[in-house]
């Protein structure tokens, strides 16, 4: 019988439920385990440990290899044992990847329903071990929330070799992630050898210049493999086999993505007969009417399916322009013959036909959420990226969804104050934002089981080097790993950040170029606390000619005089957006007041068409009809890179009850965003 002291002690050492403080020795688990009860003893995990594995042969080999690698096992003696047992039923464990661990001073037993469960149990032990390989005694019971815990790496916009991919697989395994989605094909380069179509890798995999931005905003030409200045590359079929095997040894499945019907400029330049106009360099979308398109896609998929044993093949499906289809006789004929009423249904025709083909090979398709448009293929799994709506619609119609909404899971966005960071594609999305995501939010509980999992996506348009890839992935992928694995009741950002800092130190010690989380700059200072000023509590009227946008209301009519300023991104719902017609608002302070300052901040981010104003006019009035101009600020609006902020204001001395603030667009028109008109 266990003594009362034992129970008191274990209660103190319990981590897991209710966010109780982690008390692990030296290192904390990431992802957090479901229940951890540690006691005072230690077990030294070293080459003296006798290893006993009862598992299917294939798992046995993998686990032996893993332990040989990390324990450097030699002679076995001293009576210590590590038992790794696969059992059909494991106490309290439902998920196939779950495990229980009993750690005694002489014996550790991991029991799991699968080799993967044993593998994750070992990862937990390795994370718990101190620098002398000592593991605290106790018990652990753990299983994942989601079956799919993924990272997507874009290897088209810039190419990364197989050794680098293996290095990322190692990190994924350490944090219990299990799917690597490789975006293998896109305009910027085709990255997988297909024997039947050699021009894909002799030509469509190479370009000049190397930097995507220079190429994309330049002439977007492809060049022959081996020609002077050719940048690119591809995985040979042997490379792919090596990567697939390397990942499988670490219980990671590689999911290949072959884009269709869009993002295919490189294919349609190498094989122009597959586009509607048959002209190289003109089209991004396959001709959906032409039978040759299906012949090509099926041939490619046959080779891909042969190489990748994954249940799922990703077939893209995103962002088709569909512009050539209405003018193409073959596409029009197809629509007529199939009774398709619009181009969305035409895209859906292709996706459904490809799904049938993939299903006939015993596999399933995943597509980006645009595959919902025009009718979802019957067995498809949807990857929800344009927000969560696609995933919600998919599960509501009985399909599985993988949640990867841009606002939480796109790792190409800024992870810290933009002025402190290398140029990024998306807005401010720090670790805390990623960690705040709940893939089951807004999902009907009856459909929650259809949420297959979560994925972090790294698109690499602005990420030309391996160092930068790692910098953008780590530590934000750790939040994805924890959301994918750990029970959400234990979610506590402050505690997670501490563990993530330790995890980034670990990653650095292993040669990964992780972002320096411990020295994060953080949120824009204006957004950290409300600002006090004279207009708060007043009224504001918007000129009819310049309303704010329904998409960026920031809380509506009082948003510009509520004391709340925006952060590093207009997507935080604190910046009010005005499209094309500028701003023209009149603030009523309620009574005449002495005024010394009127000012507002604007942001500029040219890629999403957000610009500084070309002119701001600030006027004041005592009666609301006669206005005196206080300031007129002119600015030449020019395109620049990244994100910047600019203040347009007046300082002086006057008396007024009404303030009129007008901002005019520059020649680019586009959006104006401001967060507050501060009156002092
Ligand atoms: C995507 O980001 N175009 C899926």
Short mmCIF file of N, CA, C and O in Angstrom, two decimals, residues 349-427:
data_model
loop_
_atom_site.label_atom_id
_atom_site.label_comp_id
_atom_site.label_asym_id
_atom_site.label_seq_id
_atom_site.Cartn_x
_atom_site.Cartn_y
_atom_site.Cartn_z
N UNK A 349 -14.91 19.33 -61.62
CA UNK A 349 -14.89 18.15 -62.51
C UNK A 349 -13.50 17.53 -62.52
O UNK A 349 -13.33 16.31 -62.37
N UNK A 350 -12.47 18.39 -62.67
CA UNK A 350 -11.09 17.87 -62.70
C UNK A 350 -10.74 17.21 -61.37
O UNK A 350 -10.21 16.09 -61.33
N UNK A 351 -11.06 17.89 -60.28
CA UNK A 351 -10.69 17.36 -58.96
C UNK A 351 -11.40 16.01 -58.73
O UNK A 351 -10.80 15.04 -58.25
N UNK A 352 -12.67 15.96 -59.08
CA UNK A 352 -13.42 14.71 -58.84
C UNK A 352 -12.88 13.58 -59.72
O UNK A 352 -12.82 12.42 -59.30
N UNK A 353 -12.51 13.93 -60.93
CA UNK A 353 -11.98 12.89 -61.83
C UNK A 353 -10.63 12.39 -61.31
O UNK A 353 -10.35 11.19 -61.33
N UNK A 354 -9.81 13.31 -60.84
CA UNK A 354 -8.51 12.91 -60.28
C UNK A 354 -8.73 12.12 -58.99
O UNK A 354 -8.03 11.14 -58.72
N UNK A 355 -9.71 12.53 -58.20
CA UNK A 355 -9.97 11.76 -56.98
C UNK A 355 -10.30 10.30 -57.32
O UNK A 355 -9.80 9.37 -56.70
N UNK A 356 -11.15 10.12 -58.33
CA UNK A 356 -11.52 8.75 -58.73
C UNK A 356 -10.27 7.95 -59.08
O UNK A 356 -10.11 6.80 -58.71
N UNK A 357 -9.38 8.61 -59.81
CA UNK A 357 -8.15 7.93 -60.22
C UNK A 357 -7.30 7.57 -59.00
O UNK A 357 -6.83 6.45 -58.87
N UNK A 358 -7.14 8.54 -58.11
CA UNK A 358 -6.30 8.31 -56.91
C UNK A 358 -6.94 7.22 -56.04
O UNK A 358 -6.27 6.30 -55.55
N UNK A 359 -8.26 7.29 -55.89
CA UNK A 359 -8.97 6.25 -55.11
C UNK A 359 -8.78 4.87 -55.75
O UNK A 359 -8.66 3.87 -55.04
N UNK A 360 -8.75 4.84 -57.09
CA UNK A 360 -8.60 3.54 -57.77
C UNK A 360 -7.24 2.91 -57.47
O UNK A 360 -7.05 1.72 -57.64
N UNK A 361 -6.31 3.73 -57.01
CA UNK A 361 -4.98 3.22 -56.62
C UNK A 361 -4.92 2.96 -55.12
O UNK A 361 -3.83 2.82 -54.55
N UNK A 362 -6.07 3.04 -54.48
CA UNK A 362 -6.11 2.76 -53.04
C UNK A 362 -5.69 3.93 -52.17
O UNK A 362 -5.36 3.75 -51.00
N UNK A 363 -5.68 5.14 -52.74
CA UNK A 363 -5.26 6.32 -51.97
C UNK A 363 -6.40 7.35 -51.92
O UNK A 363 -7.37 7.25 -52.65
N UNK A 364 -6.18 8.35 -51.07
CA UNK A 364 -7.17 9.42 -50.88
C UNK A 364 -6.54 10.76 -51.27
O UNK A 364 -5.32 10.90 -51.21
N UNK A 365 -7.40 11.74 -51.58
CA UNK A 365 -6.84 13.06 -51.88
C UNK A 365 -7.06 14.05 -50.73
O UNK A 365 -8.03 13.96 -49.98
N UNK A 366 -6.09 14.96 -50.63
CA UNK A 366 -6.25 16.18 -49.82
C UNK A 366 -6.19 17.32 -50.82
O UNK A 366 -5.41 17.28 -51.78
N UNK A 367 -7.02 18.35 -50.62
CA UNK A 367 -6.91 19.55 -51.45
C UNK A 367 -7.07 20.79 -50.58
O UNK A 367 -7.67 20.74 -49.51
N UNK A 368 -6.49 21.90 -51.05
CA UNK A 368 -6.73 23.19 -50.36
C UNK A 368 -8.21 23.51 -50.44
O UNK A 368 -8.93 22.96 -51.29
N UNK A 369 -8.69 24.43 -49.60
CA UNK A 369 -10.14 24.54 -49.41
C UNK A 369 -10.91 25.02 -50.64
O UNK A 369 -12.13 24.90 -50.69
N UNK A 370 -10.22 25.50 -51.68
CA UNK A 370 -10.92 25.86 -52.91
C UNK A 370 -11.59 24.65 -53.55
O UNK A 370 -12.48 24.80 -54.39
N UNK A 371 -11.19 23.44 -53.18
CA UNK A 371 -11.83 22.27 -53.79
C UNK A 371 -13.28 22.14 -53.33
O UNK A 371 -14.03 21.33 -53.86
N UNK A 372 -13.68 22.96 -52.35
CA UNK A 372 -15.10 23.00 -51.98
C UNK A 372 -15.93 23.72 -53.04
O UNK A 372 -17.12 23.43 -53.20
N UNK A 373 -15.31 24.68 -53.74
CA UNK A 373 -16.06 25.48 -54.72
C UNK A 373 -16.47 24.58 -55.88
O UNK A 373 -15.66 23.84 -56.41
N UNK A 374 -17.71 24.69 -56.26
CA UNK A 374 -18.17 23.91 -57.42
C UNK A 374 -18.52 22.48 -57.07
O UNK A 374 -18.82 21.68 -57.96
N UNK A 375 -18.45 22.13 -55.77
CA UNK A 375 -18.84 20.77 -55.36
C UNK A 375 -17.63 19.95 -54.94
O UNK A 375 -16.69 19.76 -55.72
N UNK A 376 -17.66 19.48 -53.69
CA UNK A 376 -16.52 18.75 -53.13
C UNK A 376 -16.51 17.30 -53.61
O UNK A 376 -17.55 16.64 -53.63
N UNK A 377 -15.32 16.83 -53.98
CA UNK A 377 -15.17 15.43 -54.38
C UNK A 377 -15.59 14.52 -53.22
O UNK A 377 -15.33 14.85 -52.05
N UNK A 378 -16.23 13.38 -53.51
CA UNK A 378 -16.93 12.62 -52.46
C UNK A 378 -16.06 12.18 -51.28
O UNK A 378 -16.55 12.14 -50.16
N UNK A 379 -14.79 11.85 -51.51
CA UNK A 379 -13.99 11.31 -50.40
C UNK A 379 -12.86 12.24 -49.96
O UNK A 379 -11.98 11.84 -49.21
N UNK A 380 -12.89 13.47 -50.46
CA UNK A 380 -11.73 14.35 -50.25
C UNK A 380 -11.61 14.84 -48.82
O UNK A 380 -12.61 15.03 -48.12
N UNK A 381 -10.36 15.08 -48.40
CA UNK A 381 -10.06 15.76 -47.14
C UNK A 381 -9.64 17.18 -47.49
O UNK A 381 -8.88 17.38 -48.45
N UNK A 382 -10.16 18.13 -46.72
CA UNK A 382 -9.94 19.54 -47.06
C UNK A 382 -8.88 20.14 -46.14
O UNK A 382 -8.92 19.94 -44.93
N UNK A 383 -7.94 20.87 -46.74
CA UNK A 383 -6.96 21.60 -45.95
C UNK A 383 -7.41 23.05 -45.91
O UNK A 383 -7.39 23.74 -46.94
N UNK A 384 -7.84 23.50 -44.75
CA UNK A 384 -8.48 24.80 -44.60
C UNK A 384 -7.43 25.88 -44.38
O UNK A 384 -6.79 25.92 -43.33
N UNK A 385 -7.24 26.74 -45.37
CA UNK A 385 -6.16 27.75 -45.25
C UNK A 385 -6.66 29.18 -45.33
O UNK A 385 -6.09 30.08 -44.74
N UNK A 386 -7.79 29.43 -46.06
CA UNK A 386 -8.25 30.82 -46.20
C UNK A 386 -9.11 31.19 -44.99
O UNK A 386 -10.19 31.72 -45.12
N UNK A 387 -8.66 30.86 -43.82
CA UNK A 387 -9.48 30.95 -42.62
C UNK A 387 -9.94 29.56 -42.23
O UNK A 387 -9.37 28.55 -42.69
N UNK A 388 -10.98 29.54 -41.41
CA UNK A 388 -11.46 28.24 -40.91
C UNK A 388 -12.74 27.80 -41.61
O UNK A 388 -13.18 26.66 -41.42
N UNK A 389 -13.31 28.68 -42.42
CA UNK A 389 -14.62 28.40 -43.01
C UNK A 389 -14.62 27.12 -43.83
O UNK A 389 -15.56 26.33 -43.78
N UNK A 390 -13.54 26.92 -44.62
CA UNK A 390 -13.46 25.73 -45.47
C UNK A 390 -13.47 24.46 -44.65
O UNK A 390 -14.17 23.49 -44.99
N UNK A 391 -12.72 24.48 -43.56
CA UNK A 391 -12.67 23.31 -42.68
C UNK A 391 -14.02 23.05 -42.04
O UNK A 391 -14.48 21.89 -41.94
N UNK A 392 -14.68 24.13 -41.63
CA UNK A 392 -16.00 23.99 -41.00
C UNK A 392 -16.99 23.41 -42.00
O UNK A 392 -17.73 22.46 -41.70
N UNK A 393 -16.98 23.97 -43.23
CA UNK A 393 -17.91 23.46 -44.26
C UNK A 393 -17.61 22.00 -44.56
O UNK A 393 -18.53 21.19 -44.75
N UNK A 394 -16.33 21.65 -44.61
CA UNK A 394 -15.96 20.27 -44.94
C UNK A 394 -16.50 19.30 -43.88
O UNK A 394 -17.16 18.31 -44.21
N UNK A 395 -16.25 19.59 -42.61
CA UNK A 395 -16.71 18.64 -41.57
C UNK A 395 -18.22 18.63 -41.48
O UNK A 395 -18.82 17.57 -41.23
N UNK A 396 -18.85 19.79 -41.74
CA UNK A 396 -20.32 19.79 -41.70
C UNK A 396 -20.92 18.94 -42.80
O UNK A 396 -22.06 18.50 -42.69
N UNK A 397 -20.14 18.72 -43.87
CA UNK A 397 -20.67 17.83 -44.92
C UNK A 397 -20.05 16.43 -44.81
O UNK A 397 -20.07 15.67 -45.78
N UNK A 398 -19.47 16.13 -43.67
CA UNK A 398 -19.02 14.76 -43.41
C UNK A 398 -17.62 14.44 -43.89
O UNK A 398 -17.21 13.27 -43.88
N UNK A 399 -16.86 15.47 -44.29
CA UNK A 399 -15.48 15.25 -44.77
C UNK A 399 -14.49 15.54 -43.65
O UNK A 399 -14.78 16.30 -42.74
N UNK A 400 -13.31 14.98 -43.78
CA UNK A 400 -12.26 15.31 -42.82
C UNK A 400 -11.63 16.67 -43.19
O UNK A 400 -11.60 17.03 -44.38
N UNK A 401 -11.11 17.35 -42.19
CA UNK A 401 -10.43 18.63 -42.46
C UNK A 401 -9.13 18.71 -41.67
O UNK A 401 -9.06 18.25 -40.53
N UNK A 402 -8.14 19.28 -42.32
CA UNK A 402 -6.88 19.60 -41.65
C UNK A 402 -6.85 21.12 -41.55
O UNK A 402 -7.00 21.82 -42.55
N UNK A 403 -6.68 21.61 -40.33
CA UNK A 403 -6.81 23.05 -40.11
C UNK A 403 -5.43 23.72 -40.21
O UNK A 403 -4.50 23.35 -39.49
N UNK A 404 -5.36 24.67 -41.12
CA UNK A 404 -4.10 25.39 -41.31
C UNK A 404 -4.42 26.84 -41.70
O UNK A 404 -3.92 27.36 -42.70
N UNK A 405 -5.29 27.50 -40.92
CA UNK A 405 -5.74 28.85 -41.30
C UNK A 405 -4.57 29.84 -41.30
O UNK A 405 -3.74 29.84 -40.39
N UNK A 406 -4.57 30.68 -42.33
CA UNK A 406 -3.46 31.61 -42.53
C UNK A 406 -3.15 32.47 -41.31
O UNK A 406 -1.99 32.73 -41.02
N UNK A 407 -4.16 32.90 -40.58
CA UNK A 407 -3.97 33.81 -39.46
C UNK A 407 -3.28 33.19 -38.26
O UNK A 407 -2.90 33.91 -37.32
N UNK A 408 -3.13 31.88 -38.26
CA UNK A 408 -2.50 31.19 -37.12
C UNK A 408 -1.37 30.24 -37.53
O UNK A 408 -0.51 29.93 -36.73
N UNK A 409 -1.44 29.74 -38.75
CA UNK A 409 -0.57 28.61 -39.11
C UNK A 409 0.40 28.89 -40.24
O UNK A 409 1.12 28.00 -40.66
N UNK A 410 0.40 30.14 -40.78
CA UNK A 410 1.30 30.45 -41.89
C UNK A 410 2.61 31.03 -41.33
O UNK A 410 2.68 32.19 -40.94
N UNK A 411 3.62 30.19 -41.36
CA UNK A 411 4.86 30.53 -40.68
C UNK A 411 5.75 31.48 -41.49
O UNK A 411 6.85 31.83 -41.06
N UNK A 412 5.27 31.89 -42.68
CA UNK A 412 6.04 32.85 -43.47
C UNK A 412 5.72 34.29 -43.05
O UNK A 412 6.24 35.24 -43.63
N UNK A 413 4.88 34.45 -42.03
CA UNK A 413 4.53 35.78 -41.56
C UNK A 413 5.55 36.24 -40.49
O UNK A 413 6.31 35.42 -39.98
N UNK A 414 5.50 37.52 -40.14
CA UNK A 414 6.45 38.05 -39.15
C UNK A 414 6.22 37.42 -37.78
O UNK A 414 5.10 37.43 -37.28
N UNK A 415 7.29 36.94 -37.15
CA UNK A 415 7.10 36.38 -35.81
C UNK A 415 7.44 37.40 -34.72
O UNK A 415 7.23 37.11 -33.53
N UNK A 416 7.96 38.54 -35.13
CA UNK A 416 8.23 39.58 -34.13
C UNK A 416 8.05 40.93 -34.82
O UNK A 416 7.74 41.00 -36.02
N UNK A 417 8.23 42.00 -34.07
CA UNK A 417 8.08 43.35 -34.63
C UNK A 417 8.75 43.42 -35.99
O UNK A 417 9.95 43.13 -36.10
N UNK A 418 8.00 43.78 -37.05
CA UNK A 418 8.56 43.69 -38.39
C UNK A 418 9.89 44.39 -38.59
O UNK A 418 10.76 43.89 -39.30
N UNK A 419 10.10 45.56 -37.92
CA UNK A 419 11.35 46.28 -38.17
C UNK A 419 12.56 45.54 -37.59
O UNK A 419 13.70 45.89 -37.89
N UNK A 420 12.31 44.52 -36.77
CA UNK A 420 13.43 43.76 -36.20
C UNK A 420 13.70 42.47 -36.98
O UNK A 420 14.58 41.70 -36.60
N UNK A 421 12.89 42.23 -38.03
CA UNK A 421 12.90 40.91 -38.68
C UNK A 421 13.29 40.98 -40.14
O UNK A 421 13.08 42.02 -40.78
N UNK A 422 13.78 39.85 -40.67
CA UNK A 422 13.95 39.79 -42.13
C UNK A 422 12.58 39.93 -42.80
O UNK A 422 11.56 39.59 -42.20
N UNK A 423 12.60 40.42 -44.03
CA UNK A 423 11.33 40.63 -44.72
C UNK A 423 10.50 39.36 -44.77
O UNK A 423 11.01 38.28 -45.06
N UNK A 424 9.22 39.50 -44.47
CA UNK A 424 8.34 38.32 -44.46
C UNK A 424 7.14 38.59 -45.35
O UNK A 424 6.89 39.71 -45.78
N UNK A 425 6.38 37.55 -45.59
CA UNK A 425 5.26 37.64 -46.52
C UNK A 425 3.99 38.09 -45.80
O UNK A 425 3.26 38.94 -46.26
N UNK A 426 3.72 37.49 -44.67
CA UNK A 426 2.44 37.73 -43.99
C UNK A 426 2.59 38.68 -42.82
O UNK A 426 3.70 39.07 -42.46
N UNK A 427 1.48 39.04 -42.21
CA UNK A 427 1.50 39.99 -41.10
C UNK A 427 2.07 39.40 -39.81
O UNK A 427 2.46 38.24 -39.77
#
